[in-house]
Coordinates of C-alpha atoms and ligand atoms in Angstrom, one line a residue:
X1 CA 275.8 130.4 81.1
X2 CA 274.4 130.0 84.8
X3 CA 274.7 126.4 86.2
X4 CA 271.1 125.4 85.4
X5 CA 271.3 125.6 81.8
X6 CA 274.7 124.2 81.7
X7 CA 273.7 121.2 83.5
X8 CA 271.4 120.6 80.3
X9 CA 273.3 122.1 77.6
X10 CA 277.2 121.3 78.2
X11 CA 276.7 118.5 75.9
X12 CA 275.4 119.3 72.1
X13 CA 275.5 118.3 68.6
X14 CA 275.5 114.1 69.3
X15 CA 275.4 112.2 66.1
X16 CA 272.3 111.9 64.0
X17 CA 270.5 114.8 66.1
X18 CA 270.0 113.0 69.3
X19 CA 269.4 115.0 72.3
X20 CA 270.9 112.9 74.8
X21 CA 274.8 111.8 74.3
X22 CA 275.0 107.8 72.8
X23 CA 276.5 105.5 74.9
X24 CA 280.1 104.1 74.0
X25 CA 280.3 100.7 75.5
X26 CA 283.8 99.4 74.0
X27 CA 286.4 98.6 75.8
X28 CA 288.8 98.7 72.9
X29 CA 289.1 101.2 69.9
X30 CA 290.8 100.6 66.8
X31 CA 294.3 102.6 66.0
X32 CA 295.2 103.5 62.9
X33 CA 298.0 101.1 62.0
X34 CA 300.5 103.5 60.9
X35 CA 300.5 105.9 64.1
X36 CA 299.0 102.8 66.4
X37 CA 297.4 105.6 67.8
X38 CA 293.7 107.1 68.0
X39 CA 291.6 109.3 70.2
X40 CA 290.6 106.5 72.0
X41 CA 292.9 103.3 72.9
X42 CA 290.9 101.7 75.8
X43 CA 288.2 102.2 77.9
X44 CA 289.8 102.4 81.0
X45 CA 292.6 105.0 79.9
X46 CA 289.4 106.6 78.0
X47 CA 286.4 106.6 76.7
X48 CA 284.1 109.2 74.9
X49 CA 281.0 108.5 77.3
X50 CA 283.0 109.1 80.8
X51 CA 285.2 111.8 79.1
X52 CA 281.5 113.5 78.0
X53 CA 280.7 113.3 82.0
X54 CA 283.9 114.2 82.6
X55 CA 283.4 117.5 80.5
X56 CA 280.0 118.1 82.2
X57 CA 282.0 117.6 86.2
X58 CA 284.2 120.5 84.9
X59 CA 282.3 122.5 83.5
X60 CA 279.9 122.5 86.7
X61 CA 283.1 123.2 88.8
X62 CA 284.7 126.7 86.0
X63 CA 287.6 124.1 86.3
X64 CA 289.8 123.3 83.5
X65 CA 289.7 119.1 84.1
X66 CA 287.4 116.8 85.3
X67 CA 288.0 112.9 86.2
X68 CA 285.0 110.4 87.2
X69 CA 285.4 107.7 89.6
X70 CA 283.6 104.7 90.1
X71 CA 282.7 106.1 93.5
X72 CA 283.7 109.1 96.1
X73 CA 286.5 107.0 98.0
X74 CA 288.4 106.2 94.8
X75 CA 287.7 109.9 94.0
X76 CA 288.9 110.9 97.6
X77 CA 292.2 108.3 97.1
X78 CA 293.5 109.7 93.7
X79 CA 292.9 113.1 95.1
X80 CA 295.5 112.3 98.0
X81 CA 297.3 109.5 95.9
X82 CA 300.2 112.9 94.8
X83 CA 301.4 112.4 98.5
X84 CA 304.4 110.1 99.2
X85 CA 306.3 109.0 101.7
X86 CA 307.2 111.2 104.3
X87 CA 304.1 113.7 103.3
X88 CA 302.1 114.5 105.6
X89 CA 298.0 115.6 105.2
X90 CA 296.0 118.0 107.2
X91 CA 292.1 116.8 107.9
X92 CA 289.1 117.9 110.6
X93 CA 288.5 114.9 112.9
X94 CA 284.9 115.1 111.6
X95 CA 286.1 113.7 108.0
X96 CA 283.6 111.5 106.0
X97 CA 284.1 108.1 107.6
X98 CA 285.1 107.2 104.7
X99 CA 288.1 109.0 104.6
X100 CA 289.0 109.0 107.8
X101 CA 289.7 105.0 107.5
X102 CA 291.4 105.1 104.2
X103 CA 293.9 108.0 106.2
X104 CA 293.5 105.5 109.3
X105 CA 294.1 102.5 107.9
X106 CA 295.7 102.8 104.5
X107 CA 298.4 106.0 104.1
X108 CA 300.4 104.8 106.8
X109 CA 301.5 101.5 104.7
X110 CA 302.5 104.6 102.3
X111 CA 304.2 106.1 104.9
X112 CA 301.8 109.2 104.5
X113 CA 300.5 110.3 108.0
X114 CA 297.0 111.7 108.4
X115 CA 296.9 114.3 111.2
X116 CA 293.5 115.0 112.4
X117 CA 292.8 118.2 113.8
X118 CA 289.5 119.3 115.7
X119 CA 288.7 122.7 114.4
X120 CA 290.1 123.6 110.8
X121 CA 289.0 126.9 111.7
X122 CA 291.8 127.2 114.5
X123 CA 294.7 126.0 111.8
X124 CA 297.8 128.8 111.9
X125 CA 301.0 128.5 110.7
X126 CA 302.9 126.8 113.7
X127 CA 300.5 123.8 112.7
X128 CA 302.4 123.6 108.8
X129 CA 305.9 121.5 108.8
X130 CA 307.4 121.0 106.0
X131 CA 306.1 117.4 105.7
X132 CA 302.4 118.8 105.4
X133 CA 301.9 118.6 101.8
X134 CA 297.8 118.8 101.7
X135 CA 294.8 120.0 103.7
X136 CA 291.7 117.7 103.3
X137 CA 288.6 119.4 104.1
X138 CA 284.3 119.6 103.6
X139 CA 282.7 122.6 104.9
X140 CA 279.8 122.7 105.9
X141 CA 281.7 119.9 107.9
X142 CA 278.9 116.2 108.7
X143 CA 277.2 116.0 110.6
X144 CA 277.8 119.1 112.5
X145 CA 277.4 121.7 109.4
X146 CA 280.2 124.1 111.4
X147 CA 281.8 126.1 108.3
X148 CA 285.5 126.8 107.9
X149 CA 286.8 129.9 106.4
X150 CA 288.3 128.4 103.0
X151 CA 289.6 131.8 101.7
X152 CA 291.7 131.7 105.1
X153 CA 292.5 128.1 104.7
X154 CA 294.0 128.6 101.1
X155 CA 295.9 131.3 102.0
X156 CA 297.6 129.5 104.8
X157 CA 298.1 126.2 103.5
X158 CA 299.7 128.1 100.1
X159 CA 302.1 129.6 102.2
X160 CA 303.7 126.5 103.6
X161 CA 303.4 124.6 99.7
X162 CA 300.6 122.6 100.8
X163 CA 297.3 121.6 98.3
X164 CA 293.7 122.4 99.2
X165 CA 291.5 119.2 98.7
X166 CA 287.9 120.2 99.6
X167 CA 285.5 117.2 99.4
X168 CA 282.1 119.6 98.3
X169 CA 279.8 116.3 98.0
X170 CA 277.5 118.1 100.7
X171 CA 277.8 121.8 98.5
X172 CA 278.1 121.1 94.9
X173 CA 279.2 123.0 92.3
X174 CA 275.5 124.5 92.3
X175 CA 276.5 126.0 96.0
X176 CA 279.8 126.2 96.2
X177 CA 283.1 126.5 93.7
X178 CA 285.9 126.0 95.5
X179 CA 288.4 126.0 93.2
X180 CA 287.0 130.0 92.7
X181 CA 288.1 130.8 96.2
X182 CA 292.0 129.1 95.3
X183 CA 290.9 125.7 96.2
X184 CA 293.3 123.4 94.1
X185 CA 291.1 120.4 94.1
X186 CA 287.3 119.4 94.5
X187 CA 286.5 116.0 95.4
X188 CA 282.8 115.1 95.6
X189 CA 280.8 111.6 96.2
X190 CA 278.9 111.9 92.9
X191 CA 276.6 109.4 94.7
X192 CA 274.8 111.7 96.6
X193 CA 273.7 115.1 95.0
X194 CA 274.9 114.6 91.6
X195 CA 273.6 110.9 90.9
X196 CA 270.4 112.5 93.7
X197 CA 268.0 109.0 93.3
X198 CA 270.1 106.5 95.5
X199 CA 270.6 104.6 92.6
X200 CA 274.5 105.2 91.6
X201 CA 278.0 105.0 93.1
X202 CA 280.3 107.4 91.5
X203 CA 282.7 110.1 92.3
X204 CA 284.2 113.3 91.0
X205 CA 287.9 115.3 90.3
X206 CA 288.0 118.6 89.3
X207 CA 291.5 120.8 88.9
X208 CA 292.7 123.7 86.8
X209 CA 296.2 122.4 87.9
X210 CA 297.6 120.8 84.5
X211 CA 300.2 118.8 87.3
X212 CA 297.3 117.3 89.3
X213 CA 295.2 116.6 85.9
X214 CA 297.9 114.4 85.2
X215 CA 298.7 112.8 88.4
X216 CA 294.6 111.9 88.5
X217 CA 294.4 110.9 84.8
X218 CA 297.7 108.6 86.0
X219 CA 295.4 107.2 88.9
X220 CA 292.3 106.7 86.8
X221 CA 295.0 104.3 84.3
X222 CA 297.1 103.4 87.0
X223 CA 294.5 102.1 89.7
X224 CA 291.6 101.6 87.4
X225 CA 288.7 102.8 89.8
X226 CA 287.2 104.4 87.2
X227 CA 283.2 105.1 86.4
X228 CA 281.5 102.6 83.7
X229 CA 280.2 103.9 80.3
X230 CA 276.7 103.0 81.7
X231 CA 277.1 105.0 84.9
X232 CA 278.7 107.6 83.3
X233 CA 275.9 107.8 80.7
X234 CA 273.3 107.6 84.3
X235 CA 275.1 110.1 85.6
X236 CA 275.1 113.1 82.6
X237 CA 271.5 112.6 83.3
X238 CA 270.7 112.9 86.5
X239 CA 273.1 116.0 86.8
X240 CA 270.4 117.5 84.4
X241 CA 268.1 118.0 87.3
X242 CA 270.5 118.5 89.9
X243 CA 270.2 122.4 90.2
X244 CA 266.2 121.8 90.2
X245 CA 266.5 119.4 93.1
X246 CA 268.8 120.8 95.3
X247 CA 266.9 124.1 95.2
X248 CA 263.9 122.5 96.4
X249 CA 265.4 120.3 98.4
X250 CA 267.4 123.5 100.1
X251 CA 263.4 125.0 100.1
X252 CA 262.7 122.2 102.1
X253 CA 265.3 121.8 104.7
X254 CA 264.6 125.6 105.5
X255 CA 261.4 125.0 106.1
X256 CA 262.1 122.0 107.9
X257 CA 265.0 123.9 110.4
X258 CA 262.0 126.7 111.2
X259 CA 260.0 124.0 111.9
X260 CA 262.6 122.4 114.1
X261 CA 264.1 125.5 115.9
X262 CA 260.2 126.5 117.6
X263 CA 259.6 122.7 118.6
X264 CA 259.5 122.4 122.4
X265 CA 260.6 118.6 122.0
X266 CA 263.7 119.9 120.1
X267 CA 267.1 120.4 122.2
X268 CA 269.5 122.1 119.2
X269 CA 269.4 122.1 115.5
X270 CA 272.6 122.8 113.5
X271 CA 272.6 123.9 110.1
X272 CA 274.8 125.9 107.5
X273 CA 275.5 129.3 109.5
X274 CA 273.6 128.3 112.9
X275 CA 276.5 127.7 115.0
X276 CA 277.4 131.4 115.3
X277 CA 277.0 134.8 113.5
X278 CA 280.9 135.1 112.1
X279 CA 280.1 131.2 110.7
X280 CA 277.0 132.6 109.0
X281 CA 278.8 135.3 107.6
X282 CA 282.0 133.1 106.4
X283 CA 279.5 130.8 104.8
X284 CA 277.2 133.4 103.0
X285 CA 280.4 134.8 101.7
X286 CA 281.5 131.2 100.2
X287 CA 278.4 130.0 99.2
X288 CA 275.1 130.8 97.6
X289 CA 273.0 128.4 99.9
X290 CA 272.6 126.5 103.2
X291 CA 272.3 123.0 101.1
X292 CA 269.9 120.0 102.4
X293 CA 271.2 118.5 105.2
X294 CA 270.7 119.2 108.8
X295 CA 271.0 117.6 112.1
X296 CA 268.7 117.8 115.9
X297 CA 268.9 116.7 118.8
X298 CA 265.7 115.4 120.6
X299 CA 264.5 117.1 124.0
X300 CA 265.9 115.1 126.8
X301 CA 263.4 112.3 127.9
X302 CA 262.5 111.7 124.3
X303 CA 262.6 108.0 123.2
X304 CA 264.6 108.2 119.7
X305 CA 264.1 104.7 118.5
X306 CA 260.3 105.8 118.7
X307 CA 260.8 108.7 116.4
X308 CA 262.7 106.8 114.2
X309 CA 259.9 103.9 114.1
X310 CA 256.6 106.8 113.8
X311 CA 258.6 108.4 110.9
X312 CA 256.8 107.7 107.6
X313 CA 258.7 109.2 105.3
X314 CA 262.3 109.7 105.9
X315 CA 263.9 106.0 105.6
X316 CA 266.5 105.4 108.5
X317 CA 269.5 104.8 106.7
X318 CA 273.1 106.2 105.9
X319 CA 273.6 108.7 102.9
X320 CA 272.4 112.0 101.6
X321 CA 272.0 113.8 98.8
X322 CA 268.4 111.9 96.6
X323 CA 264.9 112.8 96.2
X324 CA 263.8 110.2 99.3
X325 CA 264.3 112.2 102.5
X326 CA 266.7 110.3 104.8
X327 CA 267.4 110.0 107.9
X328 CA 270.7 107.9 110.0
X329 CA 272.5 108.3 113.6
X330 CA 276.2 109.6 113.0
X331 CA 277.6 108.2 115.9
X332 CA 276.6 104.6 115.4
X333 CA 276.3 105.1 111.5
X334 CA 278.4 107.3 110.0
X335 CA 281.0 108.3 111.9
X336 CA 281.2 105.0 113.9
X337 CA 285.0 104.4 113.0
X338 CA 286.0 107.6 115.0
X339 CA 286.8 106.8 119.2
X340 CA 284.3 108.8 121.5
X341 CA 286.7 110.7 122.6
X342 CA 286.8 112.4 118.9
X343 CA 283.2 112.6 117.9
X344 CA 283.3 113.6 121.8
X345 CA 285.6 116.3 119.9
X346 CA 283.8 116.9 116.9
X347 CA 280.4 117.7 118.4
X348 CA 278.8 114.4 117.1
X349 CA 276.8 113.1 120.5
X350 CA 275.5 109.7 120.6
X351 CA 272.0 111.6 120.5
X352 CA 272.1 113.9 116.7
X353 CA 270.5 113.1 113.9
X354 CA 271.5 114.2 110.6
X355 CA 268.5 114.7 108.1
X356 CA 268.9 114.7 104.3
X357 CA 266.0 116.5 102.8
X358 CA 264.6 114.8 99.5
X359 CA 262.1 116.7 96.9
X360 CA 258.6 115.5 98.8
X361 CA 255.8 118.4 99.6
X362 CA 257.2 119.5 102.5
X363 CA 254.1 120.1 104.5
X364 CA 253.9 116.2 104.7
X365 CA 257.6 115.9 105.8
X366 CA 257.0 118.6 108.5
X367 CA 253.6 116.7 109.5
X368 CA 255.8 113.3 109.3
X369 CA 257.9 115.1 111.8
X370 CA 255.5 116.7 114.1
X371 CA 253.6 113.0 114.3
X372 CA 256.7 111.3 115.5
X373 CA 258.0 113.7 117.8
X374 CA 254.7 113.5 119.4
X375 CA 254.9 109.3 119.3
X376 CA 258.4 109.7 121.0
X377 CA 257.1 111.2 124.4
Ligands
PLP401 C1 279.5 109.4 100.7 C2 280.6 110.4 100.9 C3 281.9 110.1 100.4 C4 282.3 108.7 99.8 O1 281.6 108.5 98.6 P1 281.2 107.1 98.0 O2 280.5 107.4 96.7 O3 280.3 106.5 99.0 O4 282.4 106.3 97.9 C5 282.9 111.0 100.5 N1 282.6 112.2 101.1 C6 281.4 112.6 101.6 C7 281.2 113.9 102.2 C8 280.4 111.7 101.5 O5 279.2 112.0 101.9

C-alpha cells in the first residue's frame, strides 16, 4: 500500500459501517470481575481512539509501534527518558529549541549530559565514550536545511551501543523513514505536518525495538503526557491529507526557492541539498523529497522589518508544517535559547529567515514575495 492510501485506509471496518473511527472518550473501562482485567483499563495507560492513531503513526513509519504524545517535547522527552545517570547523548547545536532546553536545562538534574556538537556530519569514532548512549538528530537540520548522512550515522553510533533518535517532524514518514535506514527511533512534532492546520499540539514515537516500545508505553503511563481522545480523533484526520499537502506544499517551496535563487535582492537561499553537491546526493539517497521549508537571507541594505510588514500572505510567526505559509526569524524566534557564539556555529545569522510553505496558489505567494522585497528597498 503506498503512503497515500494508507493514510486513508489504515483504519477500516468501525462499528455500524462508519467511515471515520468513533471517538472513545472514557477515561475508565469496565474489567471483567473474575480476571479484573480487559483490553482497556484507563485512558491514560490506553485507549482505543489514541491506540487507533497510534496504529496509523506506525504504520506511516513500516514500524512495528507507535505512541502519541500530547505534543513533540513530551514525544522528544520519552524518546531520551531510556538514558540515566551517567549516560551521555549526542545532538547538533542546531537542535529544535525545544530540545535543546530540555538537554540544557533538564537532563543534567538526571545526571544525563547533552553534548552538543556543530556538524553531525564530522562525528567519528574518537567522539563515542562509553557514556554516550544516544545520538539525537533532524536532518534536513532548522533552519539551515544542511543534511547529515544517517546511513553513516547509524553505523557509527551502532558500533559504540548507542541509539539513533531522529526527530523527522520537518521530513515525515511521507519523505523520509528512518527507522528503514537502521534508525531505532522517530520522534516527530505531530503539530506541524501531521496535524498541517495550526490547530493541534501533539507528538509522535515510532520503534520496531520491542525494549523501547516498552520503555515509551512506561513513559506514556508513567509521565502521563499523553494525546486526548479528541486530539487523537483530530489527528487520524488530518493525517488523511497529509501526503496531498506536503506534495503541494513541496510544489510550492520549489517554486518558491527558483524564485528566490534569480532575485537580485536575495543574498543566499538554503534548502534540502543546496549547501553542496555530496549533501544533495546524501539527501536524494535518504529521502524522496526536499520538504517545505526554506530559509533567505535578504541582500545587504534591505530593511527586513519592511519585508516582513509588505508580506500579505505569510503570517510572521514561529512553526511550520500547516496550509497558512509562515514565516519567523530563527535567531530571535526559534533558536533564541542558543548563545551567538553557537548559532554563530550553526549557520543561523541574525539576518535568515526560515519560510514554511502552506497549500496557497503559489503564483500569489511568489507575487506576495516579489511586492515586499521591492517595499524593503
Ligand atoms: C515544533 C518542533 C518540536 C516540538 O514539538 P511541539 O509539538 O511544539 O512540542 C520538536 N522538533 C521539531 C523539529 C519541531 O519543529
Amino acid at each position: 500500500m503506498h503512503i497515500q492510501t494508507a493514510a486513508v485506509h489504515t483504519l477500516r471496518d468501525h462499528e455500524h459501517g462508519a467511515v471515520v473511527p468513533p471517538v472513545h472518550l472514557s477515561s475508565t473501562f469496565e474489567l471483567d470481575p473474575g480476571s479484573e482485567d480487559g483490553a482497556y483499563a484507563y485512558q491514560r495507560g490506553s485507549n482505543p481512539t489514541r491506540a487507533q492513531l497510534e496504529t496509523v503513526l506506525a504504520t506511516l513509519d513500516g514500524a512495528a509501534h507507535g505512541f502519541a504524545f500530547a505534543s513533540g517535547m513530551a514525544a522528544t522527552a520519552a524518546s531520551l527518558s531510556t538514558l540515566t545517570v551517567g549516560d551521555e547523548v549526542i545532538l547538533p547545536a542546531s537542535v529544535y529549541g525545544g530540545t535543546y532546553r530540555f538537554v540544557d536545562l533538564v537532563l543534567p538534574g538526571r545526571g544525563v549530559t547533552g553534548r552538543f556538537v556543530d556538524d553531525l556530519g564530522a562525528l567519528t569514532d574518537e567522539d563515542f565514550t562509553p557514556a554516550t548512549k544516544a545520538i539525537f538528530m533532524e536532518t534536513p537540520a532548522n533552519p539551515t536545511l544542511r543534511i547529515t548522512d544517517l546511513r553513516r550515522l547509524v553505523e557509527l553510533a551502532h558500533r559504540h551501543g548507542a541509539l539513533v533518535i531522529v526527530d523527522n517532524t520537518f521530513m515525515t514518514p511521507v519523505l523520509q523513514k528512518p527507522l528503514d535506514l537502521g534508525a531505532d527511533v522517530v520522534v516527530q512534532s505531530a503539530t506541524k505536518y501531521l496535524a498541517g492546520h495550526s490547530d493541534l499540539l501533539a507528538g509522535a514515537i515510532t520503534t520496531n525495538d520491542p525494549h523501547l516500545a516498552e520503555a515509551f508505553a512506561l513513559a506514556q503511563k508513567a509521565q502521563g503526557g499523553v494525546l486526548a481522545p479528541g486530539e487523537s480523533f483530530r489527528l487520524i484526520q488530518a493525517i488523511k491529507t497529509l501526503p496531498l499537502r506536503l506534495e503541494r506544499q513541496q510544489d510550492n517551496a520549489i517554486a518558491i526557492v527558483d524564485f528566490l535563487r534569480g532575485h537580485e535582492a536575495i543574498r543566499e537561499v538554503w534548502y534540502p541539498g543546496s549547501y553542496s553537491e555530496d549533501e544533495a546526493r546524501v539527501h536524494a539517497s535518504q529521502a524522496t523529497g526536499t520538504g517545505a521549508v526554506l530559509s533567505f537571507e535578504l541582500a545587504a541594505g534591505l530593511d527586513r522589518v519592511a519585508f516582513l510588514r509588505a508580506l500579505r500572505y505569510p503570517a510572521c510567526a514561529v512553526s511550520l508544517g500547516g496550509v497558512e505559509s509562515l514565516i519567523c526569524r530563527p535567531s530571535a524566534m526559534t533558536h533564541e535559547a542558543m548563545t551567538p557564539q553557537a548559532r554563530e556555529r550553526a549557520g543561523i545569522s541574525e539576518d535568515l529567515l526560515r519560510l514554511s510553505v502552506g497549500i496557497e496558489n503559489v503564483d500569489d505567494l511568489i507575487e506576495d514575495l516579489d511586492h515586499a522585497l521591492r517595499a524593503a528597498r
